[in-house]
Amino acid sequence: AQKVTQTQTSISVMEKTTVTMDCVYETQDSSYFLFWYKQTASGEIVFLIRQDSYKKENATVGHYSLNFQKPKSSIGLIITATQIEDSAVYFCASTSSGQKLVFGQGTILKVYL
Amino acid sequence: EAAVTQSPRSKVAVTGGKVTLSCHQTNNHDYMYWYRQDTGHGLRLIHYSYVADSTEKGDIPDGYKASRPSQENFSLILELASLSQTAVYFCASRDRDEQYFGPGTRLTVL
């Protein structure tokens, strides 16, 4: 069975700095997909970025990028030039079949001035 | 852009009562999902569906039923609501491998 673990409960960073959130996954499958989602204070859940296991290049979307370390089963989310609006809960998730997503527990990010 | 709506947005139910949560999507996605979120936890899958008139059990289906009468609509049914089912419920639809979430329904069972 798949499992996703986010060990960082909460992170606080100063605005305009770079932050990395950790995520470790477990899977028996050779092909899988990894995702990061953001949950805002209003409760809205938004898809941010994905990494396909067969791709060696780290995905990048806007000021979000991933640090995919396949041998370590790790998929870190990097946010550069953080803004106050980045304050949210960030969830890592994985799927192999595409049918079912397994989510981590989430990391609270607080960005302060 | 994917549009997933949920109703009601908030509900208070009594223990032992029946609760129906509704979800509607307008993008012709085949897959739809119901998750619950508890404070301090991630999302856990209750039921999902990949075609109308068919549903599948997720990871925590006990105490819940699901209904998919059409491609656009997916309902979650609590026949006998219990205190432990107090949570926020999210519906999602899937396009390729990415899921798009509704705004959530906050359910309080008293």
Coordinates of N, CA and C in Angstrom, one line a residue:
Chain A
A1 N 0.8 -1.2 0.0 CA 0.0 0.0 0.0 C 0.9 1.2 0.0
Q2 N 0.4 2.3 -0.6 CA 1.1 3.5 -0.7 C 1.0 4.3 0.6
K3 N 2.0 5.0 0.9 CA 2.0 5.8 2.1 C 2.8 7.1 1.9
V4 N 2.4 8.2 2.4 CA 3.0 9.5 2.2 C 3.2 10.1 3.6
T5 N 4.4 10.6 3.9 CA 4.8 11.1 5.2 C 5.4 12.5 5.1
Q6 N 4.8 13.4 5.8 CA 5.3 14.8 5.9 C 5.6 15.0 7.4
T7 N 6.9 15.1 7.7 CA 7.3 15.1 9.1 C 7.3 16.5 9.7
Q8 N 7.3 17.5 8.8 CA 7.3 18.9 9.3 C 5.9 19.4 9.5
T9 N 5.6 19.6 10.8 CA 4.2 20.0 11.1 C 4.0 21.5 10.7
S10 N 5.0 22.3 11.0 CA 4.8 23.7 10.8 C 6.2 24.4 10.5
I11 N 6.2 25.3 9.6 CA 7.4 26.0 9.2 C 7.0 27.5 9.2
S12 N 7.9 28.3 9.7 CA 7.8 29.8 9.6 C 9.0 30.4 8.9
V13 N 8.7 31.2 7.9 CA 9.8 31.9 7.2 C 9.5 33.3 7.0
M14 N 10.6 34.1 6.8 CA 10.4 35.5 6.5 C 10.0 35.6 5.0
E15 N 9.3 36.6 4.7 CA 8.9 36.9 3.3 C 10.1 37.1 2.5
K16 N 10.0 36.7 1.2 CA 11.0 36.8 0.2 C 12.2 35.8 0.3
T17 N 12.1 34.9 1.3 CA 13.1 33.9 1.4 C 12.6 32.6 0.7
T18 N 13.5 31.6 0.7 CA 13.1 30.3 0.1 C 12.9 29.3 1.2
V19 N 11.9 28.4 0.9 CA 11.5 27.4 1.9 C 11.4 26.1 1.2
T20 N 11.8 25.0 1.9 CA 11.7 23.7 1.4 C 10.8 22.8 2.3
M21 N 9.8 22.2 1.8 CA 9.0 21.3 2.6 C 9.3 19.8 2.1
D22 N 9.4 19.0 3.1 CA 9.8 17.6 2.9 C 8.6 16.7 2.7
C23 N 8.8 15.6 1.9 CA 7.8 14.6 1.8 C 8.5 13.3 1.4
V24 N 8.2 12.2 2.1 CA 8.7 10.9 1.8 C 7.5 10.0 1.4
Y25 N 7.7 9.2 0.4 CA 6.6 8.3 0.0 C 7.1 6.9 0.0
E26 N 6.1 6.0 0.1 CA 6.3 4.6 -0.1 C 5.4 4.0 -1.1
T27 N 6.0 3.2 -2.0 CA 5.2 2.6 -3.1 C 5.9 1.3 -3.6
Q28 N 5.1 0.4 -4.0 CA 5.6 -0.9 -4.5 C 5.7 -0.8 -6.1
D29 N 5.2 0.3 -6.6 CA 5.0 0.4 -8.1 C 6.2 1.0 -8.7
S30 N 6.6 0.6 -9.9 CA 7.7 1.2 -10.6 C 7.3 2.5 -11.3
S31 N 6.0 2.7 -11.5 CA 5.6 4.0 -12.1 C 4.6 4.6 -11.2
Y32 N 4.8 5.9 -10.9 CA 3.9 6.6 -10.0 C 3.9 8.1 -10.3
F33 N 3.0 8.8 -9.6 CA 2.9 10.2 -9.8 C 2.8 10.9 -8.4
L34 N 3.5 12.0 -8.3 CA 3.6 12.7 -7.1 C 3.0 14.1 -7.2
F35 N 2.3 14.6 -6.2 CA 1.7 15.9 -6.3 C 1.9 16.7 -5.1
W36 N 1.8 18.0 -5.3 CA 1.6 18.9 -4.1 C 0.4 19.8 -4.3
Y37 N -0.4 19.9 -3.2 CA -1.6 20.7 -3.2 C -1.4 21.7 -2.0
K38 N -2.1 22.8 -2.2 CA -2.1 23.9 -1.2 C -3.6 24.1 -0.7
Q39 N -3.7 24.2 0.6 CA -5.0 24.5 1.2 C -4.9 25.8 1.9
T40 N -5.7 26.8 1.4 CA -5.7 28.1 1.9 C -6.5 28.2 3.2
A41 N -6.4 29.4 3.8 CA -7.1 29.6 5.0 C -8.6 29.4 4.9
S42 N -9.1 29.7 3.7 CA -10.6 29.5 3.4 C -11.0 28.1 3.3
G43 N -10.0 27.2 3.2 CA -10.3 25.8 3.0 C -10.1 25.3 1.6
E44 N -10.0 26.2 0.7 CA -9.8 25.8 -0.7 C -8.6 25.0 -1.0
I45 N -8.7 23.9 -1.7 CA -7.6 23.0 -2.0 C -7.2 23.2 -3.5
V46 N -6.0 23.5 -3.8 CA -5.6 23.9 -5.1 C -4.4 23.0 -5.5
F47 N -4.4 22.4 -6.7 CA -3.3 21.7 -7.2 C -2.2 22.7 -7.6
L48 N -0.9 22.3 -7.2 CA 0.2 23.2 -7.5 C 1.1 22.6 -8.5
I49 N 1.6 21.4 -8.4 CA 2.7 20.9 -9.2 C 2.7 19.4 -9.1
R50 N 3.2 18.7 -10.1 CA 3.3 17.3 -10.1 C 4.7 16.8 -10.7
Q51 N 5.0 15.6 -10.3 CA 6.3 15.0 -10.8 C 5.9 13.5 -11.2
D52 N 6.2 13.2 -12.4 CA 6.0 11.8 -12.9 C 7.3 11.0 -12.6
S53 N 7.2 9.8 -12.1 CA 8.4 9.1 -11.6 C 9.4 8.8 -12.6
Y54 N 8.9 8.7 -13.9 CA 9.9 8.4 -15.0 C 10.7 9.6 -15.5
K55 N 10.3 10.7 -15.0 CA 11.0 11.9 -15.5 C 12.1 12.3 -14.5
K56 N 13.3 12.5 -15.1 CA 14.5 12.8 -14.3 C 14.5 14.3 -13.9
E57 N 13.9 15.1 -14.8 CA 14.0 16.6 -14.6 C 13.0 16.9 -13.4
N58 N 13.4 17.8 -12.6 CA 12.5 18.3 -11.5 C 11.5 19.3 -12.1
A59 N 10.3 19.1 -11.7 CA 9.2 20.0 -12.2 C 9.3 21.4 -11.6
T60 N 8.9 22.3 -12.4 CA 8.9 23.7 -12.0 C 7.6 24.4 -12.6
V61 N 6.9 25.1 -11.7 CA 5.8 25.9 -12.1 C 5.8 27.2 -11.3
G62 N 6.1 28.3 -12.0 CA 6.1 29.6 -11.4 C 7.2 29.6 -10.3
H63 N 6.9 30.0 -9.1 CA 7.9 30.0 -8.0 C 7.9 28.7 -7.2
Y64 N 7.2 27.7 -7.7 CA 7.2 26.4 -7.1 C 8.2 25.4 -7.9
S65 N 9.0 24.7 -7.2 CA 9.8 23.7 -7.9 C 9.9 22.5 -7.0
L66 N 10.3 21.3 -7.6 CA 10.4 20.1 -6.8 C 11.8 19.6 -6.8
N67 N 12.1 18.9 -5.7 CA 13.4 18.3 -5.5 C 13.1 16.8 -5.4
F68 N 13.2 16.1 -6.6 CA 12.8 14.7 -6.7 C 14.1 13.9 -6.5
Q69 N 14.1 13.1 -5.4 CA 15.2 12.2 -5.2 C 14.7 10.8 -5.1
K70 N 14.7 10.2 -6.2 CA 14.0 8.9 -6.4 C 14.7 7.8 -5.5
P71 N 16.0 7.7 -5.4 CA 16.6 6.7 -4.5 C 16.2 6.9 -3.0
K72 N 15.9 8.1 -2.7 CA 15.4 8.3 -1.3 C 13.9 8.3 -1.1
S73 N 13.2 8.1 -2.2 CA 11.7 8.2 -2.2 C 11.3 9.5 -1.6
S74 N 11.9 10.6 -2.1 CA 11.6 11.9 -1.5 C 11.2 12.9 -2.6
I75 N 10.3 13.7 -2.3 CA 9.8 14.7 -3.2 C 9.6 16.0 -2.4
G76 N 10.6 16.9 -2.4 CA 10.5 18.1 -1.6 C 9.9 19.2 -2.5
L77 N 9.1 20.1 -1.8 CA 8.5 21.3 -2.5 C 9.4 22.5 -2.1
I78 N 9.8 23.2 -3.1 CA 10.6 24.4 -2.9 C 9.8 25.6 -3.4
I79 N 9.7 26.6 -2.5 CA 9.0 27.8 -2.8 C 10.0 28.9 -2.7
T80 N 10.3 29.6 -3.8 CA 11.3 30.7 -3.8 C 10.5 32.0 -3.7
A81 N 11.3 33.0 -3.2 CA 10.7 34.4 -3.0 C 9.3 34.3 -2.4
T82 N 9.2 33.7 -1.2 CA 7.9 33.5 -0.6 C 7.2 34.8 -0.4
Q83 N 5.9 34.7 -0.4 CA 5.0 35.9 -0.2 C 4.0 35.6 0.9
I84 N 3.5 36.6 1.5 CA 2.5 36.4 2.6 C 1.4 35.5 2.1
E85 N 1.0 35.6 0.9 CA -0.1 34.8 0.3 C 0.2 33.3 0.2
D86 N 1.5 33.0 0.4 CA 1.9 31.5 0.4 C 1.6 30.9 1.7
S87 N 1.2 31.6 2.7 CA 0.8 31.0 4.0 C -0.4 30.1 3.8
A88 N -0.2 28.9 4.1 CA -1.3 27.9 3.8 C -0.8 26.5 4.4
V89 N -1.6 25.5 4.2 CA -1.2 24.1 4.5 C -0.9 23.5 3.1
Y90 N 0.3 22.8 3.1 CA 0.7 22.1 1.9 C 0.7 20.6 2.1
F91 N 0.0 20.0 1.1 CA -0.1 18.5 1.2 C 0.7 17.9 0.0
C92 N 1.4 16.8 0.3 CA 2.0 16.0 -0.7 C 1.1 14.8 -0.9
A93 N 1.0 14.3 -2.1 CA 0.2 13.1 -2.4 C 0.8 12.3 -3.5
S94 N 0.4 11.0 -3.5 CA 1.0 10.1 -4.5 C -0.1 9.2 -5.0
T95 N 0.1 8.7 -6.3 CA -0.8 7.7 -6.8 C 0.1 6.9 -7.8
S96 N -0.3 5.6 -8.0 CA 0.4 4.8 -9.0 C -0.6 4.5 -10.2
S97 N -1.8 4.3 -9.8 CA -2.8 4.0 -10.8 C -3.5 5.2 -11.4
G98 N -3.4 6.3 -10.7 CA -4.1 7.5 -11.1 C -5.5 7.5 -10.5
Q99 N -6.0 6.4 -10.0 CA -7.3 6.3 -9.5 C -7.4 6.9 -8.1
K100 N -6.5 6.5 -7.2 CA -6.6 6.9 -5.8 C -5.4 7.7 -5.4
L101 N -5.6 8.8 -4.8 CA -4.5 9.6 -4.2 C -4.4 9.3 -2.8
V102 N -3.1 9.2 -2.3 CA -2.8 9.1 -0.9 C -2.1 10.3 -0.5
F103 N -2.7 11.0 0.6 CA -2.2 12.2 1.0 C -1.3 12.1 2.3
G104 N -0.4 13.0 2.4 CA 0.4 13.2 3.7 C -0.4 14.0 4.6
Q105 N 0.1 14.2 5.8 CA -0.6 14.9 6.9 C -0.7 16.4 6.7
G106 N 0.2 16.9 5.9 CA 0.2 18.3 5.6 C 1.3 19.1 6.5
T107 N 1.8 20.2 5.9 CA 2.7 21.1 6.6 C 2.2 22.5 6.5
I108 N 2.1 23.1 7.7 CA 1.6 24.5 7.8 C 2.8 25.4 7.5
L109 N 2.6 26.3 6.5 CA 3.6 27.3 6.2 C 3.1 28.7 6.6
K110 N 3.9 29.3 7.4 CA 3.6 30.7 7.8 C 4.7 31.6 7.3
V111 N 4.3 32.6 6.5 CA 5.2 33.6 6.0 C 5.0 34.9 6.7
Y112 N 6.0 35.5 7.3 CA 5.8 36.7 8.0 C 6.7 37.8 7.4
L113 N 6.3 39.0 7.7 CA 7.1 40.2 7.2 C 8.4 40.4 7.9
Chain B
E1 N -11.7 26.0 -16.9 CA -11.2 25.5 -15.6 C -12.2 24.6 -14.9
A2 N -11.7 23.6 -14.3 CA -12.6 22.7 -13.6 C -13.5 23.4 -12.6
A3 N -14.8 23.0 -12.5 CA -15.7 23.6 -11.5 C -16.4 22.5 -10.8
V4 N -16.1 22.4 -9.5 CA -16.7 21.4 -8.7 C -17.4 22.2 -7.5
T5 N -18.7 21.9 -7.4 CA -19.4 22.6 -6.4 C -20.0 21.6 -5.4
Q6 N -20.2 22.0 -4.2 CA -20.7 21.1 -3.1 C -21.9 21.8 -2.4
S7 N -22.9 21.0 -2.0 CA -23.9 21.5 -1.2 C -24.4 20.5 -0.2
P8 N -24.8 20.9 1.0 CA -24.6 22.3 1.5 C -23.1 22.6 1.9
R9 N -22.8 23.8 2.2 CA -21.5 24.2 2.6 C -21.2 23.9 4.0
S10 N -22.3 23.9 4.8 CA -22.2 23.6 6.2 C -23.5 22.9 6.6
K11 N -23.4 22.0 7.6 CA -24.6 21.3 8.0 C -24.4 20.8 9.5
V12 N -25.4 21.0 10.2 CA -25.5 20.4 11.6 C -26.5 19.3 11.6
A13 N -26.1 18.1 12.0 CA -27.0 16.9 12.0 C -27.1 16.3 13.4
V14 N -28.1 15.6 13.6 CA -28.2 14.9 14.9 C -27.8 13.5 14.8
T15 N -27.3 13.0 15.9 CA -26.8 11.6 15.9 C -27.9 10.6 15.5
G16 N -27.7 9.7 14.6 CA -28.7 8.8 14.1 C -29.5 9.2 13.0
G17 N -29.3 10.5 12.6 CA -30.1 11.0 11.5 C -29.4 10.7 10.1
K18 N -30.1 10.9 9.1 CA -29.6 10.7 7.7 C -29.0 12.0 7.1
V19 N -27.9 12.0 6.5 CA -27.3 13.1 5.9 C -26.9 12.8 4.5
T20 N -27.2 13.7 3.6 CA -26.7 13.6 2.2 C -25.9 14.8 1.8
L21 N -24.7 14.6 1.3 CA -23.9 15.6 0.8 C -23.8 15.5 -0.7
S22 N -24.0 16.6 -1.4 CA -24.0 16.6 -2.8 C -22.8 17.3 -3.5
C23 N -22.5 16.7 -4.6 CA -21.3 17.3 -5.4 C -21.7 17.3 -6.9
H24 N -21.3 18.4 -7.5 CA -21.7 18.6 -8.9 C -20.5 19.1 -9.6
Q25 N -20.1 18.5 -10.8 CA -19.0 19.0 -11.6 C -19.5 19.2 -13.0
T26 N -18.9 20.2 -13.7 CA -19.3 20.7 -15.0 C -18.3 20.4 -16.1
N27 N -17.3 19.6 -15.8 CA -16.3 19.4 -16.8 C -16.2 18.0 -17.5
N28 N -17.2 17.2 -17.3 CA -17.2 15.9 -18.0 C -16.1 15.0 -17.5
H29 N -15.6 15.2 -16.3 CA -14.6 14.3 -15.8 C -15.3 13.0 -15.4
D30 N -14.6 11.9 -15.7 CA -15.1 10.6 -15.4 C -15.0 10.2 -13.9
Y31 N -13.9 10.5 -13.4 CA -13.7 10.2 -12.0 C -14.2 11.3 -11.0
M32 N -14.8 10.8 -9.9 CA -15.2 11.7 -8.9 C -14.9 11.0 -7.5
Y33 N -14.6 11.8 -6.5 CA -14.1 11.3 -5.2 C -14.8 12.0 -4.1
W34 N -14.9 11.3 -3.0 CA -15.3 11.9 -1.7 C -14.2 11.7 -0.7
Y35 N -13.7 12.7 0.0 CA -12.7 12.7 1.0 C -13.3 13.3 2.3
R36 N -12.7 12.9 3.4 CA -12.9 13.6 4.7 C -11.6 14.1 5.2
Q37 N -11.7 15.3 5.8 CA -10.5 15.9 6.5 C -10.8 16.1 7.9
D38 N -10.0 15.6 8.8 CA -10.1 15.9 10.2 C -9.0 16.8 10.6
T39 N -9.2 17.6 11.7 CA -8.2 18.5 12.1 C -6.9 17.9 12.3
G40 N -5.9 18.4 11.7 CA -4.5 17.9 11.9 C -4.2 16.7 11.0
H41 N -5.1 16.4 10.1 CA -4.9 15.2 9.3 C -5.0 15.7 7.8
G42 N -4.5 14.8 7.0 CA -4.6 15.0 5.5 C -6.0 14.5 5.1
L43 N -6.2 14.4 3.8 CA -7.4 13.9 3.3 C -7.4 12.4 3.2
R44 N -8.6 11.8 3.5 CA -8.7 10.3 3.5 C -9.9 10.0 2.6
L45 N -9.7 9.0 1.7 CA -10.6 8.7 0.6 C -11.7 7.8 1.2
I46 N -13.0 8.2 1.0 CA -14.1 7.5 1.4 C -14.7 6.6 0.3
H47 N -15.1 7.2 -0.8 CA -15.6 6.5 -1.9 C -15.2 7.2 -3.2
Y48 N -15.2 6.5 -4.3 CA -15.0 7.2 -5.6 C -15.8 6.5 -6.6
S49 N -15.8 7.1 -7.8 CA -16.6 6.6 -8.9 C -15.9 6.9 -10.2
Y50 N -15.9 6.0 -11.2 CA -15.4 6.4 -12.5 C -16.4 6.3 -13.6
V51 N -17.6 6.0 -13.2 CA -18.7 6.0 -14.2 C -20.0 6.1 -13.5
A52 N -21.0 6.7 -14.2 CA -22.3 6.8 -13.6 C -22.9 5.4 -13.2
D53 N -23.6 5.4 -12.1 CA -24.3 4.2 -11.6 C -23.3 3.2 -11.0
S54 N -22.1 3.6 -10.8 CA -21.1 2.7 -10.2 C -20.3 3.5 -9.2
T55 N -20.0 2.9 -8.0 CA -19.2 3.5 -7.0 C -18.2 2.4 -6.5
E56 N -17.1 2.9 -6.0 CA -16.1 2.0 -5.4 C -15.7 2.5 -4.0
K57 N -15.3 1.5 -3.2 CA -14.9 1.9 -1.8 C -13.5 2.4 -1.8
G58 N -13.3 3.5 -1.0 CA -12.0 4.0 -0.8 C -11.4 3.4 0.4
D59 N -10.6 4.1 1.2 CA -9.8 3.6 2.3 C -10.6 3.6 3.6
I60 N -11.6 4.4 3.7 CA -12.4 4.5 5.0 C -13.9 4.5 4.6
P61 N -14.5 3.5 4.0 CA -15.9 3.5 3.6 C -16.9 3.2 4.6
D62 N -16.5 2.7 5.8 CA -17.5 2.3 6.8 C -18.3 3.4 7.3
G63 N -19.6 3.2 7.3 CA -20.6 4.3 7.7 C -21.0 5.2 6.7
Y64 N -20.5 5.0 5.4 CA -20.8 5.9 4.3 C -21.3 5.1 3.1
K65 N -22.2 5.7 2.4 CA -22.6 5.2 1.1 C -22.4 6.3 0.1
A66 N -22.3 5.9 -1.2 CA -22.1 6.9 -2.3 C -23.1 6.5 -3.4
S67 N -23.4 7.6 -4.1 CA -24.4 7.4 -5.3 C -23.9 8.3 -6.4
R68 N -23.8 7.7 -7.6 CA -23.4 8.5 -8.8 C -24.5 8.3 -9.9
P69 N -25.6 9.1 -9.8 CA -26.7 9.0 -10.7 C -26.4 9.5 -12.1
S70 N -25.4 10.4 -12.2 CA -25.0 10.9 -13.6 C -23.6 11.2 -13.5
Q71 N -23.0 11.5 -14.7 CA -21.6 11.9 -14.7 C -21.3 13.1 -13.9
E72 N -22.3 14.0 -13.8 CA -22.0 15.3 -13.2 C -22.2 15.3 -11.7
N73 N -23.0 14.3 -11.2 CA -23.4 14.3 -9.7 C -22.9 13.1 -9.0
F74 N -22.4 13.4 -7.8 CA -21.9 12.4 -6.9 C -22.3 12.7 -5.5
S75 N -23.0 11.8 -4.8 CA -23.5 12.1 -3.4 C -22.9 11.2 -2.4
L76 N -22.7 11.7 -1.2 CA -22.2 10.9 -0.1 C -23.3 10.9 0.9
I77 N -23.7 9.7 1.4 CA -24.8 9.5 2.2 C -24.4 8.8 3.6
L78 N -24.8 9.5 4.6 CA -24.6 9.0 6.0 C -25.9 8.5 6.5
E79 N -26.2 7.2 6.5 CA -27.5 6.7 6.8 C -27.8 6.9 8.3
L80 N -26.8 6.7 9.1 CA -27.0 6.9 10.6 C -25.8 7.7 11.1
A81 N -25.9 9.0 11.1 CA -24.8 9.9 11.4 C -24.3 9.7 12.8
S82 N -23.0 9.7 13.0 CA -22.4 9.5 14.3 C -21.5 10.7 14.7
L83 N -21.2 10.8 15.9 CA -20.3 11.9 16.4 C -19.0 11.9 15.7
S84 N -18.5 10.7 15.4 CA -17.2 10.5 14.8 C -17.1 11.0 13.4
Q85 N -18.3 11.2 12.8 CA -18.3 11.7 11.4 C -18.3 13.2 11.3
T86 N -18.2 13.9 12.4 CA -17.9 15.3 12.3 C -16.6 15.6 11.6
A87 N -16.6 16.3 10.5 CA -15.4 16.5 9.8 C -15.7 17.5 8.6
V88 N -14.7 17.8 7.8 CA -15.0 18.6 6.6 C -14.9 17.6 5.5
Y89 N -15.8 17.6 4.6 CA -15.9 16.7 3.5 C -15.6 17.4 2.1
F90 N -14.7 16.8 1.4 CA -14.4 17.4 0.1 C -14.7 16.4 -1.0
C91 N -15.3 17.0 -2.1 CA -15.5 16.2 -3.3 C -14.4 16.7 -4.3
A92 N -14.1 15.8 -5.2 CA -13.1 16.1 -6.2 C -13.4 15.4 -7.5
S93 N -13.0 16.0 -8.6 CA -13.1 15.3 -9.9 C -11.7 15.2 -10.5
R94 N -11.5 14.3 -11.4 CA -10.1 14.1 -11.9 C -10.0 14.2 -13.4
D95 N -9.0 15.0 -13.8 CA -8.7 15.1 -15.2 C -7.3 14.6 -15.4
R96 N -7.1 13.6 -16.2 CA -5.9 12.8 -16.3 C -5.5 12.4 -14.9
D97 N -4.4 12.8 -14.4 CA -4.0 12.3 -13.0 C -4.2 13.4 -12.0
E98 N -4.7 14.6 -12.3 CA -4.8 15.7 -11.4 C -6.2 15.8 -10.9
Q99 N -6.3 16.0 -9.6 CA -7.7 16.2 -9.0 C -8.0 17.6 -8.7
Y100 N -9.3 18.0 -8.9 CA -9.8 19.3 -8.7 C -10.8 19.2 -7.6
F101 N -10.7 20.0 -6.6 CA -11.5 19.9 -5.4 C -12.6 20.9 -5.3
G102 N -13.7 20.5 -4.7 CA -14.8 21.5 -4.4 C -14.4 22.2 -3.1
P103 N -15.3 23.1 -2.7 CA -15.0 24.0 -1.6 C -15.1 23.4 -0.2
G104 N -15.7 22.2 -0.2 CA -15.8 21.5 1.1 C -17.1 21.7 1.8
T105 N -17.6 20.7 2.6 CA -18.8 20.8 3.4 C -18.4 20.5 4.8
R106 N -18.7 21.5 5.7 CA -18.4 21.3 7.1 C -19.6 20.6 7.8
L107 N -19.4 19.4 8.2 CA -20.5 18.6 8.9 C -20.2 18.5 10.4
T108 N -21.2 18.9 11.1 CA -21.1 18.8 12.6 C -22.2 17.9 13.0
V109 N -21.9 16.8 13.7 CA -22.9 15.8 14.2 C -23.0 16.0 15.7
L110 N -24.2 16.3 16.2 CA -24.4 16.5 17.6 C -25.2 15.4 18.3

